[in-house]
Amino acid sequence: MTKTDSASPFSLAEQAAEVIARVSGVPRHDIALTLGSGWAKAADFLGETTAEIPAHDIPGFSQSGVPGHTGTIRSIHMENGKRALVIGARTHYYEDKGVRAVVHSVRTAAACGAQIMVLTNGAGGIKDHWTPGTPVLISDHINLTANSPLEGATFVDLTDLYSSRLRDVARSVDPNLDDGVYVQFRGPHYETPAEVQMAKTLGGHIVGMSTALEAIAAREAGMEVLGLSLITNLAAGISPEPLSHQEVIDAGKSAEAVISALLAKIVAKL
Ligand code: HPA
């Protein structure tokens, strides 16, 4: 398979990018954002939405099955003149649609011209002083899916995967932003307390089900990556409280306005 092979995931991403360019009237986007649980409002703060396309109208995308995800792709004209592509539809690894489907949105963003990929998520926190609603920068990841979006002998350097330059920009907006190592589990079940302790022992601080595979694909595509997690809950066993998806959604909702405004300020400076 070559990158121009019509069956390749890259040519599907090219087709998706053509549809986005045609429907939005924007031939090139500068920056792309995947907005996970709690981050959706950032799209409203970024600038003027000039097109909003249902994800299922774009080749390779399907309707998000996860409450808290909007299911649309928006083209936004930012005040600084840049064009942002906001992806409100994420395919999770646990949906069992394959890793190609998981990273299709990232490859589409790259095919749309984006050079920066902002990946956001809602996640569990291992540092016990993080309260629900705390946004944190992802400094690195541990991929526990035992899978990769890279196919064949594709050797991609992941040193500084979560760009220290972009993290510095984020900290110039909010010097209090803490950071941590994101550990991706398969899900969709939340981790056991023992698994959270394992993640902690391995050097992890954040547990989630999305971002690592996407970040790898973004780096393969040559994009700079900024990763941000909203801590929606303390990870299993860190607090005695049991976890529920509704609580994750609720924590996202209450933090949404503040973290979305923060993200928009950061993105304006990228
Ligand atoms: N674990 C994994 N994914 C999550 C969590 C968690 O505790 N909270 C929100 N997404």
Short mmCIF file of C-alpha atoms and ligand atoms in Angstrom, two decimals:
data_model
loop_
_atom_site.label_atom_id
_atom_site.label_comp_id
_atom_site.label_asym_id
_atom_site.label_seq_id
_atom_site.Cartn_x
_atom_site.Cartn_y
_atom_site.Cartn_z
CA MET A 1 0.00 0.00 0.00
CA THR A 2 1.32 3.45 -0.86
CA LYS A 3 -0.02 6.75 0.42
CA THR A 4 -1.74 7.37 -2.93
CA ASP A 5 -3.28 3.89 -3.14
CA SER A 6 -7.05 4.44 -3.40
CA ALA A 7 -7.64 1.94 -0.58
CA SER A 8 -5.21 3.72 1.76
CA PRO A 9 -6.42 5.61 4.82
CA PHE A 10 -4.55 8.64 3.47
CA SER A 11 -6.59 8.75 0.30
CA LEU A 12 -9.80 8.50 2.38
CA ALA A 13 -8.50 11.46 4.39
CA GLU A 14 -7.82 13.33 1.12
CA GLN A 15 -11.40 12.67 0.02
CA ALA A 16 -12.70 13.94 3.37
CA ALA A 17 -10.53 17.04 3.09
CA GLU A 18 -11.86 17.73 -0.41
CA VAL A 19 -15.44 17.62 0.87
CA ILE A 20 -14.57 19.92 3.79
CA ALA A 21 -12.81 22.38 1.46
CA ARG A 22 -15.73 22.35 -1.00
CA VAL A 23 -18.56 22.62 1.54
CA SER A 24 -16.79 25.18 3.74
CA GLY A 25 -15.29 27.18 0.86
CA VAL A 26 -12.01 27.19 2.80
CA PRO A 27 -9.24 25.53 0.77
CA ARG A 28 -6.76 25.28 3.67
CA HIS A 29 -7.12 25.19 7.43
CA ASP A 30 -4.18 26.22 9.63
CA ILE A 31 -5.00 24.47 12.86
CA ALA A 32 -7.30 21.65 13.91
CA LEU A 33 -8.87 20.85 17.25
CA THR A 34 -10.56 17.72 18.49
CA LEU A 35 -12.88 18.76 21.26
CA GLY A 36 -13.53 16.01 23.78
CA SER A 37 -15.80 15.89 26.83
CA GLY A 38 -16.06 19.32 28.42
CA TRP A 39 -14.27 21.27 25.68
CA ALA A 40 -17.02 21.71 23.08
CA LYS A 41 -17.77 25.36 23.87
CA ALA A 42 -14.26 26.38 22.82
CA ALA A 43 -15.56 26.36 19.25
CA ASP A 44 -17.89 29.27 20.12
CA PHE A 45 -15.04 31.35 21.55
CA LEU A 46 -12.56 30.78 18.74
CA GLY A 47 -14.11 33.08 16.19
CA GLU A 48 -16.82 33.10 13.55
CA THR A 49 -18.15 29.72 12.46
CA THR A 50 -18.39 29.91 8.69
CA ALA A 51 -19.48 26.31 8.08
CA GLU A 52 -20.75 23.42 10.17
CA ILE A 53 -20.86 20.04 8.48
CA PRO A 54 -22.47 16.91 9.97
CA ALA A 55 -19.66 14.41 10.36
CA HIS A 56 -21.61 11.66 8.60
CA ASP A 57 -21.63 13.79 5.41
CA ILE A 58 -17.84 13.55 5.24
CA PRO A 59 -16.14 10.42 3.85
CA GLY A 60 -14.87 8.10 6.58
CA PHE A 61 -16.66 9.78 9.49
CA SER A 62 -19.56 8.31 11.39
CA GLN A 63 -21.94 9.82 13.91
CA SER A 64 -20.38 9.91 17.36
CA GLY A 65 -22.01 7.42 19.70
CA VAL A 66 -20.71 9.18 22.78
CA PRO A 67 -22.87 11.71 24.65
CA GLY A 68 -20.85 14.92 25.05
CA HIS A 69 -19.53 14.89 21.48
CA THR A 70 -21.28 17.13 18.94
CA GLY A 71 -20.97 15.04 15.77
CA THR A 72 -20.09 17.98 13.52
CA ILE A 73 -17.01 19.48 11.87
CA ARG A 74 -16.84 23.28 12.02
CA SER A 75 -14.76 25.70 10.04
CA ILE A 76 -13.93 28.79 12.08
CA HIS A 77 -12.47 32.11 10.96
CA MET A 78 -10.34 33.35 13.84
CA GLU A 79 -9.76 37.03 14.61
CA ASN A 80 -6.09 36.66 13.71
CA GLY A 81 -7.16 35.57 10.22
CA LYS A 82 -6.30 31.91 10.72
CA ARG A 83 -8.75 29.14 9.89
CA ALA A 84 -9.49 26.52 12.52
CA LEU A 85 -11.10 23.16 11.86
CA VAL A 86 -13.02 21.95 14.89
CA ILE A 87 -13.71 18.25 15.03
CA GLY A 88 -16.59 17.42 17.35
CA ALA A 89 -16.75 13.78 16.28
CA ARG A 90 -14.30 11.31 17.68
CA THR A 91 -14.13 7.58 17.05
CA HIS A 92 -12.84 5.86 20.14
CA TYR A 93 -10.65 2.79 20.03
CA TYR A 94 -13.16 0.93 22.21
CA GLU A 95 -15.82 1.26 19.48
CA ASP A 96 -13.93 -1.52 17.68
CA LYS A 97 -14.04 0.20 14.28
CA GLY A 98 -10.30 -0.22 13.88
CA VAL A 99 -7.40 2.15 14.43
CA ARG A 100 -7.77 3.66 10.95
CA ALA A 101 -11.23 4.92 11.94
CA VAL A 102 -9.84 6.24 15.24
CA VAL A 103 -7.25 8.46 13.55
CA HIS A 104 -9.21 9.37 10.41
CA SER A 105 -10.12 12.79 11.79
CA VAL A 106 -6.47 13.57 12.51
CA ARG A 107 -5.40 12.47 9.04
CA THR A 108 -8.24 14.52 7.57
CA ALA A 109 -7.06 17.56 9.54
CA ALA A 110 -3.57 17.08 8.10
CA ALA A 111 -5.00 16.70 4.60
CA CYS A 112 -6.89 19.98 5.18
CA GLY A 113 -3.51 21.65 5.67
CA ALA A 114 -3.46 21.89 9.48
CA GLN A 115 0.03 22.07 10.90
CA ILE A 116 -1.04 22.10 14.53
CA MET A 117 -3.33 19.50 16.07
CA VAL A 118 -4.93 20.32 19.39
CA LEU A 119 -6.22 17.18 21.08
CA THR A 120 -8.48 17.54 24.10
CA ASN A 121 -10.25 15.01 26.26
CA GLY A 122 -11.98 14.40 29.55
CA ALA A 123 -9.92 12.09 31.72
CA GLY A 124 -9.33 10.72 35.19
CA GLY A 125 -6.68 12.31 37.39
CA ILE A 126 -4.05 10.45 39.38
CA LYS A 127 -2.51 13.46 41.15
CA ASP A 128 -4.79 13.68 44.16
CA HIS A 129 -4.68 17.48 44.42
CA TRP A 130 -6.38 17.78 41.00
CA THR A 131 -10.04 18.50 41.53
CA PRO A 132 -12.71 17.76 38.90
CA GLY A 133 -12.73 20.65 36.44
CA THR A 134 -8.93 21.11 36.39
CA PRO A 135 -7.42 21.47 32.88
CA VAL A 136 -3.93 19.97 32.52
CA LEU A 137 -1.37 19.86 29.73
CA ILE A 138 -0.33 16.46 28.42
CA SER A 139 3.46 16.26 28.54
CA ASP A 140 3.85 12.72 27.19
CA HIS A 141 1.90 9.49 26.97
CA ILE A 142 1.99 5.78 27.67
CA ASN A 143 0.02 3.85 25.08
CA LEU A 144 -1.51 0.78 26.72
CA THR A 145 -3.71 -0.16 23.77
CA ALA A 146 -0.99 -2.44 22.37
CA ASN A 147 -1.85 -0.93 19.00
CA SER A 148 -0.61 1.78 16.65
CA PRO A 149 -2.11 3.79 13.81
CA LEU A 150 1.12 3.27 11.86
CA GLU A 151 1.08 0.46 9.36
CA GLY A 152 4.08 -1.43 8.09
CA ALA A 153 7.65 -0.39 8.75
CA THR A 154 6.82 3.22 9.57
CA PHE A 155 9.26 4.37 12.22
CA VAL A 156 8.19 7.67 13.68
CA ASP A 157 10.07 9.55 16.41
CA LEU A 158 7.81 10.36 19.37
CA THR A 159 10.34 12.38 21.37
CA ASP A 160 8.63 15.68 22.25
CA LEU A 161 5.40 14.33 20.74
CA TYR A 162 3.46 16.85 22.84
CA SER A 163 5.34 19.90 21.65
CA SER A 164 7.17 21.74 24.43
CA ARG A 165 6.92 24.89 22.29
CA LEU A 166 3.11 24.68 22.29
CA ARG A 167 3.03 23.86 26.00
CA ASP A 168 5.07 27.01 26.63
CA VAL A 169 2.54 29.03 24.64
CA ALA A 170 -0.27 27.52 26.75
CA ARG A 171 1.60 28.41 29.94
CA SER A 172 2.11 31.96 28.72
CA VAL A 173 -1.69 32.22 28.80
CA ASP A 174 -2.15 30.38 32.11
CA PRO A 175 1.06 29.96 34.14
CA ASN A 176 -0.83 27.73 36.60
CA LEU A 177 -1.43 24.94 34.10
CA ASP A 178 -0.04 21.72 35.51
CA ASP A 179 1.02 18.87 33.26
CA GLY A 180 1.11 15.10 33.32
CA VAL A 181 1.69 11.89 31.43
CA TYR A 182 -1.46 10.57 29.77
CA VAL A 183 -2.04 6.84 29.90
CA GLN A 184 -4.39 5.47 27.27
CA PHE A 185 -6.37 2.39 28.24
CA ARG A 186 -8.67 0.61 25.81
CA GLY A 187 -11.88 1.19 27.79
CA PRO A 188 -14.82 1.56 27.63
CA HIS A 189 -14.85 0.34 31.21
CA TYR A 190 -13.07 2.65 33.60
CA GLU A 191 -9.87 1.33 35.13
CA THR A 192 -9.73 -0.72 38.28
CA PRO A 193 -7.95 0.87 41.25
CA ALA A 194 -5.14 -1.66 40.67
CA GLU A 195 -4.78 -0.55 37.05
CA VAL A 196 -4.67 3.08 38.16
CA GLN A 197 -1.89 2.18 40.63
CA MET A 198 -0.07 0.43 37.79
CA ALA A 199 -0.39 3.54 35.61
CA LYS A 200 0.94 5.63 38.51
CA THR A 201 3.88 3.26 39.03
CA LEU A 202 4.67 3.48 35.31
CA GLY A 203 4.90 7.26 35.56
CA GLY A 204 1.35 8.18 34.52
CA HIS A 205 -0.76 11.03 35.90
CA ILE A 206 -3.85 11.03 33.68
CA VAL A 207 -5.97 8.06 32.54
CA GLY A 208 -8.15 8.14 29.45
CA MET A 209 -9.40 6.32 26.39
CA SER A 210 -8.57 8.49 23.40
CA THR A 211 -5.62 10.70 22.77
CA ALA A 212 -2.43 8.63 22.44
CA LEU A 213 -3.30 6.91 19.15
CA GLU A 214 -4.47 10.22 17.66
CA ALA A 215 -1.28 11.98 18.72
CA ILE A 216 0.86 9.31 17.06
CA ALA A 217 -1.05 9.74 13.79
CA ALA A 218 -0.69 13.52 14.05
CA ARG A 219 3.06 13.21 14.46
CA GLU A 220 3.24 10.79 11.53
CA ALA A 221 1.47 13.45 9.47
CA GLY A 222 4.08 16.01 10.54
CA MET A 223 1.80 18.06 12.77
CA GLU A 224 2.79 19.70 16.04
CA VAL A 225 0.59 18.41 18.87
CA LEU A 226 -0.88 20.21 21.85
CA GLY A 227 -2.70 17.89 24.25
CA LEU A 228 -5.02 19.01 27.04
CA SER A 229 -7.03 16.93 29.46
CA LEU A 230 -9.91 18.11 31.55
CA ILE A 231 -9.79 16.17 34.80
CA THR A 232 -13.44 15.17 35.15
CA ASN A 233 -12.87 12.86 38.11
CA LEU A 234 -10.14 11.43 40.24
CA ALA A 235 -9.14 8.08 38.75
CA ALA A 236 -10.58 4.91 40.30
CA GLY A 237 -9.27 4.31 43.80
CA ILE A 238 -7.56 7.72 44.06
CA SER A 239 -10.82 8.93 45.55
CA PRO A 240 -13.21 6.56 47.36
CA GLU A 241 -16.08 7.70 45.09
CA PRO A 242 -17.25 5.29 42.35
CA LEU A 243 -17.06 6.58 38.75
CA SER A 244 -20.01 7.22 36.45
CA HIS A 245 -20.17 8.54 32.88
CA GLN A 246 -22.89 10.97 33.97
CA GLU A 247 -20.51 12.49 36.52
CA VAL A 248 -17.88 12.80 33.80
CA ILE A 249 -20.39 14.67 31.61
CA ASP A 250 -21.57 16.84 34.53
CA ALA A 251 -18.00 17.77 35.52
CA GLY A 252 -17.34 18.65 31.90
CA LYS A 253 -20.44 20.84 31.76
CA SER A 254 -19.58 22.80 34.88
CA ALA A 255 -15.99 23.43 33.79
CA GLU A 256 -16.87 23.98 30.14
CA ALA A 257 -17.18 27.77 30.02
CA VAL A 258 -13.92 28.41 31.87
CA ILE A 259 -11.74 25.84 30.12
CA SER A 260 -13.19 26.59 26.70
CA ALA A 261 -12.41 30.28 27.09
CA LEU A 262 -8.89 29.32 28.20
CA LEU A 263 -8.43 27.06 25.20
CA ALA A 264 -9.60 29.76 22.81
CA LYS A 265 -7.06 32.18 24.29
CA ILE A 266 -4.30 29.62 23.88
CA VAL A 267 -5.29 28.78 20.31
CA ALA A 268 -5.29 32.47 19.36
CA LYS A 269 -1.58 32.53 20.26
CA LEU A 270 -0.49 29.31 18.52
N1 HPA B 1 -10.63 6.85 33.12
C1 HPA B 1 -10.63 6.76 31.78
N2 HPA B 1 -11.27 7.62 31.00
C2 HPA B 1 -11.91 8.63 31.59
C3 HPA B 1 -11.95 8.78 32.97
C4 HPA B 1 -11.26 7.84 33.78
O1 HPA B 1 -11.24 7.91 35.02
N3 HPA B 1 -12.68 9.90 33.23
C5 HPA B 1 -13.05 10.39 32.03
N4 HPA B 1 -12.60 9.63 31.02
#
